[in-house]
PDB file of C-alpha atoms in Angstrom:
ATOM      1  CA  MET A   1     -19.918  -5.685 -11.601  1.00  0.00           C
ATOM      2  CA  ILE A   2     -16.850  -8.595 -11.973  1.00  0.00           C
ATOM      3  CA  GLY A   3     -14.164  -7.760  -9.816  1.00  0.00           C
ATOM      4  CA  TYR A   4     -10.504  -8.908 -10.597  1.00  0.00           C
ATOM      5  CA  LEU A   5      -8.412  -8.422  -7.856  1.00  0.00           C
ATOM      6  CA  ASP A   6      -4.244  -8.849  -8.203  1.00  0.00           C
ATOM      7  CA  THR A   7      -2.387  -9.617  -5.112  1.00  0.00           C
ATOM      8  CA  SER A   8      -2.113  -5.957  -4.300  1.00  0.00           C
ATOM      9  CA  ALA A   9      -5.749  -5.460  -3.942  1.00  0.00           C
ATOM     10  CA  PHE A  10      -6.236  -8.978  -2.261  1.00  0.00           C
ATOM     11  CA  VAL A  11      -3.457  -8.706   0.754  1.00  0.00           C
ATOM     12  CA  PRO A  12      -4.912  -5.267   2.326  1.00  0.00           C
ATOM     13  CA  LEU A  13      -8.276  -7.382   2.555  1.00  0.00           C
ATOM     14  CA  ILE A  14      -6.116  -9.648   5.040  1.00  0.00           C
ATOM     15  CA  ILE A  15      -3.722  -7.057   6.912  1.00  0.00           C
ATOM     16  CA  GLN A  16      -4.287  -4.013   7.279  1.00  0.00           C
ATOM     17  CA  GLU A  17      -2.829  -1.447   4.731  1.00  0.00           C
ATOM     18  CA  PRO A  18      -3.539   2.494   3.846  1.00  0.00           C
ATOM     19  CA  SER A  19      -5.629   0.570   0.962  1.00  0.00           C
ATOM     20  CA  THR A  20      -7.667  -1.797   2.986  1.00  0.00           C
ATOM     21  CA  SER A  21     -10.946   0.564   2.868  1.00  0.00           C
ATOM     22  CA  ALA A  22     -10.889   1.330  -0.782  1.00  0.00           C
ATOM     23  CA  CYS A  23     -10.122  -2.590  -1.883  1.00  0.00           C
ATOM     24  CA  GLN A  24     -13.087  -3.816   1.076  1.00  0.00           C
ATOM     25  CA  GLN A  25     -15.017  -1.265  -1.358  1.00  0.00           C
ATOM     26  CA  PHE A  26     -14.050  -2.890  -4.109  1.00  0.00           C
ATOM     27  CA  TRP A  27     -15.013  -6.630  -2.852  1.00  0.00           C
ATOM     28  CA  SER A  28     -18.282  -5.498  -1.595  1.00  0.00           C
ATOM     29  CA  ASP A  29     -19.554  -3.651  -4.889  1.00  0.00           C
ATOM     30  CA  SER A  30     -18.541  -6.509  -6.739  1.00  0.00           C
ATOM     31  CA  ASP A  31     -21.119  -8.988  -7.791  1.00  0.00           C
ATOM     32  CA  ALA A  32     -18.137 -11.795  -8.174  1.00  0.00           C
ATOM     33  CA  VAL A  33     -14.429 -11.666  -7.377  1.00  0.00           C
ATOM     34  CA  VAL A  34     -11.748 -13.181  -9.486  1.00  0.00           C
ATOM     35  CA  THR A  35      -8.398 -13.684  -8.969  1.00  0.00           C
ATOM     36  CA  SER A  36      -5.926 -15.805 -10.637  1.00  0.00           C
ATOM     37  CA  ARG A  37      -4.406 -19.098  -9.274  1.00  0.00           C
ATOM     38  CA  PRO A  38      -0.914 -17.565  -8.020  1.00  0.00           C
ATOM     39  CA  THR A  39      -2.673 -15.134  -5.784  1.00  0.00           C
ATOM     40  CA  TYR A  40      -2.856 -17.699  -3.237  1.00  0.00           C
ATOM     41  CA  VAL A  41       1.012 -17.990  -2.897  1.00  0.00           C
ATOM     42  CA  GLU A  42       1.762 -14.475  -3.608  1.00  0.00           C
ATOM     43  CA  THR A  43      -0.353 -13.479  -0.193  1.00  0.00           C
ATOM     44  CA  ALA A  44       0.743 -16.335   1.937  1.00  0.00           C
ATOM     45  CA  ALA A  45       4.358 -15.168   0.816  1.00  0.00           C
ATOM     46  CA  GLU A  46       3.253 -11.727   1.689  1.00  0.00           C
ATOM     47  CA  LEU A  47       1.927 -12.888   5.097  1.00  0.00           C
ATOM     48  CA  ALA A  48       4.806 -14.592   5.955  1.00  0.00           C
ATOM     49  CA  HIS A  49       7.293 -12.144   5.058  1.00  0.00           C
ATOM     50  CA  ALA A  50       4.908  -9.606   7.528  1.00  0.00           C
ATOM     51  CA  LYS A  51       5.707 -12.310  10.081  1.00  0.00           C
ATOM     52  CA  ARG A  52       9.359 -12.538   9.566  1.00  0.00           C
ATOM     53  CA  LEU A  53       9.621  -8.568   9.876  1.00  0.00           C
ATOM     54  CA  ARG A  54       7.175  -8.971  13.243  1.00  0.00           C
ATOM     55  CA  ARG A  55       4.581  -6.600  11.719  1.00  0.00           C
ATOM     56  CA  LEU A  56       2.413 -10.051  12.254  1.00  0.00           C
ATOM     57  CA  THR A  57       2.477 -11.696  15.767  1.00  0.00           C
ATOM     58  CA  THR A  58       2.525 -15.904  15.228  1.00  0.00           C
ATOM     59  CA  ALA A  59      -1.396 -15.408  16.272  1.00  0.00           C
ATOM     60  CA  ALA A  60      -2.370 -12.556  13.333  1.00  0.00           C
ATOM     61  CA  HIS A  61      -0.406 -14.748  11.189  1.00  0.00           C
ATOM     62  CA  ARG A  62      -1.987 -17.948  11.721  1.00  0.00           C
ATOM     63  CA  ALA A  63      -5.256 -15.723  11.592  1.00  0.00           C
ATOM     64  CA  GLY A  64      -4.284 -14.169   7.954  1.00  0.00           C
ATOM     65  CA  LEU A  65      -4.253 -17.477   6.753  1.00  0.00           C
ATOM     66  CA  GLU A  66      -7.641 -18.525   7.843  1.00  0.00           C
ATOM     67  CA  ALA A  67      -8.645 -15.144   6.294  1.00  0.00           C
ATOM     68  CA  LEU A  68      -6.921 -16.052   2.933  1.00  0.00           C
ATOM     69  CA  ASN A  69      -8.387 -19.744   3.097  1.00  0.00           C
ATOM     70  CA  THR A  70     -12.046 -17.902   3.703  1.00  0.00           C
ATOM     71  CA  LEU A  71     -11.949 -15.230   0.884  1.00  0.00           C
ATOM     72  CA  TRP A  72     -10.401 -18.166  -1.570  1.00  0.00           C
ATOM     73  CA  ARG A  73     -13.097 -19.805  -1.229  1.00  0.00           C
ATOM     74  CA  GLU A  74     -15.470 -16.969  -2.211  1.00  0.00           C
ATOM     75  CA  MET A  75     -13.834 -16.170  -5.154  1.00  0.00           C
ATOM     76  CA  GLU A  76     -13.813 -17.511  -8.562  1.00  0.00           C
ATOM     77  CA  ILE A  77     -10.345 -18.369  -9.756  1.00  0.00           C
ATOM     78  CA  VAL A  78      -8.697 -18.244 -12.846  1.00  0.00           C
ATOM     79  CA  GLU A  79      -6.128 -21.090 -13.665  1.00  0.00           C
ATOM     80  CA  ALA A  80      -2.705 -20.600 -14.789  1.00  0.00           C
ATOM     81  CA  ASP A  81      -2.590 -23.023 -17.974  1.00  0.00           C
ATOM     82  CA  ASP A  82      -0.155 -23.055 -20.672  1.00  0.00           C
ATOM     83  CA  ARG A  83      -2.068 -20.659 -22.861  1.00  0.00           C
ATOM     84  CA  LEU A  84      -2.793 -18.175 -20.090  1.00  0.00           C
ATOM     85  CA  VAL A  85       1.097 -18.148 -19.277  1.00  0.00           C
ATOM     86  CA  ARG A  86       1.930 -18.112 -22.964  1.00  0.00           C
ATOM     87  CA  ALA A  87      -0.050 -15.183 -22.946  1.00  0.00           C
ATOM     88  CA  ALA A  88       1.313 -13.402 -19.912  1.00  0.00           C
ATOM     89  CA  ALA A  89       4.601 -13.874 -21.035  1.00  0.00           C
ATOM     90  CA  ASP A  90       3.843 -11.604 -24.083  1.00  0.00           C
ATOM     91  CA  ILE A  91       2.275  -9.110 -21.919  1.00  0.00           C
ATOM     92  CA  ALA A  92       5.439  -9.015 -20.151  1.00  0.00           C
ATOM     93  CA  LEU A  93       7.616  -8.299 -23.114  1.00  0.00           C
ATOM     94  CA  THR A  94       4.949  -5.296 -24.407  1.00  0.00           C
ATOM     95  CA  HIS A  95       4.427  -3.924 -21.271  1.00  0.00           C
ATOM     96  CA  GLY A  96       7.430  -4.346 -19.011  1.00  0.00           C
ATOM     97  CA  LEU A  97       5.624  -6.489 -16.586  1.00  0.00           C
ATOM     98  CA  ARG A  98       7.189  -8.811 -13.746  1.00  0.00           C
ATOM     99  CA  GLY A  99       5.834 -12.264 -13.898  1.00  0.00           C
ATOM    100  CA  TYR A 100       3.098 -12.416 -11.799  1.00  0.00           C
ATOM    101  CA  ASP A 101       1.857  -8.928 -12.839  1.00  0.00           C
ATOM    102  CA  ALA A 102       1.770 -10.127 -16.387  1.00  0.00           C
ATOM    103  CA  ILE A 103      -0.256 -13.382 -15.334  1.00  0.00           C
ATOM    104  CA  HIS A 104      -2.731 -11.148 -13.675  1.00  0.00           C
ATOM    105  CA  CYS A 105      -3.057  -8.975 -16.948  1.00  0.00           C
ATOM    106  CA  ALA A 106      -3.660 -12.460 -18.915  1.00  0.00           C
ATOM    107  CA  SER A 107      -6.270 -13.631 -16.425  1.00  0.00           C
ATOM    108  CA  ALA A 108      -8.086 -10.434 -16.546  1.00  0.00           C
ATOM    109  CA  GLN A 109      -8.136 -10.125 -20.077  1.00  0.00           C
ATOM    110  CA  GLN A 110      -9.305 -13.972 -20.342  1.00  0.00           C
ATOM    111  CA  LEU A 111     -12.592 -12.854 -18.659  1.00  0.00           C
ATOM    112  CA  ALA A 112     -13.235 -10.263 -21.679  1.00  0.00           C
ATOM    113  CA  ASP A 113     -16.775  -9.229 -19.612  1.00  0.00           C
ATOM    114  CA  ASP A 114     -17.824  -6.022 -20.352  1.00  0.00           C
ATOM    115  CA  ASP A 115     -18.743  -5.618 -16.399  1.00  0.00           C
ATOM    116  CA  LEU A 116     -14.912  -6.226 -15.623  1.00  0.00           C
ATOM    117  CA  VAL A 117     -13.343  -3.979 -13.427  1.00  0.00           C
ATOM    118  CA  THR A 118      -9.716  -4.697 -12.484  1.00  0.00           C
ATOM    119  CA  ALA A 119      -7.706  -3.687  -9.191  1.00  0.00           C
ATOM    120  CA  ALA A 120      -4.434  -3.127  -8.095  1.00  0.00           C
ATOM    121  CA  GLY A 121      -2.006  -0.866  -6.494  1.00  0.00           C
ATOM    122  CA  ASP A 122       0.363  -1.726  -9.515  1.00  0.00           C
ATOM    123  CA  ALA A 123       0.862   1.618 -12.124  1.00  0.00           C
ATOM    124  CA  GLY A 124       2.282  -0.907 -14.421  1.00  0.00           C
ATOM    125  CA  LEU A 125      -0.435  -3.241 -14.069  1.00  0.00           C
ATOM    126  CA  LEU A 126      -3.015  -0.591 -14.138  1.00  0.00           C
ATOM    127  CA  SER A 127      -1.153   0.618 -17.145  1.00  0.00           C
ATOM    128  CA  ALA A 128      -1.666  -2.664 -18.939  1.00  0.00           C
ATOM    129  CA  TRP A 129      -4.760  -3.389 -18.066  1.00  0.00           C
ATOM    130  CA  MET A 130      -5.928   0.225 -19.386  1.00  0.00           C
ATOM    131  CA  ALA A 131      -3.821  -0.448 -22.948  1.00  0.00           C
ATOM    132  CA  SER A 132      -5.765  -3.815 -23.418  1.00  0.00           C
ATOM    133  CA  GLY A 133      -9.342  -1.471 -23.225  1.00  0.00           C
ATOM    134  CA  THR A 134     -10.114  -3.058 -19.308  1.00  0.00           C
ATOM    135  CA  SER A 135     -11.516  -1.005 -16.804  1.00  0.00           C
ATOM    136  CA  THR A 136      -9.556  -0.427 -13.918  1.00  0.00           C
ATOM    137  CA  TYR A 137      -9.705   0.809 -10.146  1.00  0.00           C
ATOM    138  CA  ASP A 138      -6.624   2.190  -8.386  1.00  0.00           C
ATOM    139  CA  THR A 139      -6.757   1.300  -4.798  1.00  0.00           C
ATOM    140  CA  ASN A 140      -4.050   3.764  -3.958  1.00  0.00           C
ATOM    141  CA  GLN A 141      -6.199   6.415  -5.436  1.00  0.00           C
ATOM    142  CA  PRO A 142      -9.693   5.140  -5.280  1.00  0.00           C
ATOM    143  CA  LYS A 143     -11.512   8.184  -6.583  1.00  0.00           C
ATOM    144  CA  ARG A 144      -9.794   7.682  -9.540  1.00  0.00           C
ATOM    145  CA  HIS A 145     -11.579   4.970 -11.173  1.00  0.00           C
ATOM    146  CA  ARG A 146     -11.268   4.571 -15.107  1.00  0.00           C
ATOM    147  CA  HIS A 147     -13.691   2.927 -16.926  1.00  0.00           C
ATOM    148  CA  VAL A 148     -12.252   2.653 -20.522  1.00  0.00           C
ATOM    149  CA  ARG A 149     -14.645   0.719 -22.252  1.00  0.00           C
TER     150      ARG A 149
END
């Protein structure tokens, strides 16, 4: 299986969240893990936010950034080029997605692989992927794995 992670499925691999075990299982079950380039900045921003809220200590924040870089090297990255960004703009309009969610949707659709399963905790993004015929994994309800192909 090719596993595509949006940021909501990637961050729990670094910071303990209710969906951490589901995200870890998804990572383990995937033969290859893929995400879009903007996931890096979204994750770094989420770690910084957790530090500002004192959810992470300075040492835990530093460890989180190290984990981000370690995991990042293990993934395949979809580049957000002009073609992908324009496709994402259309997806945002069609499905009412926010910018980065639309980029994740377009990134996964670009892969067009029968073994692709997309993981997220965002209902709108999951719905858009399902509408495009992409198999999904809801990290908030891991027993609800939808194969739509």
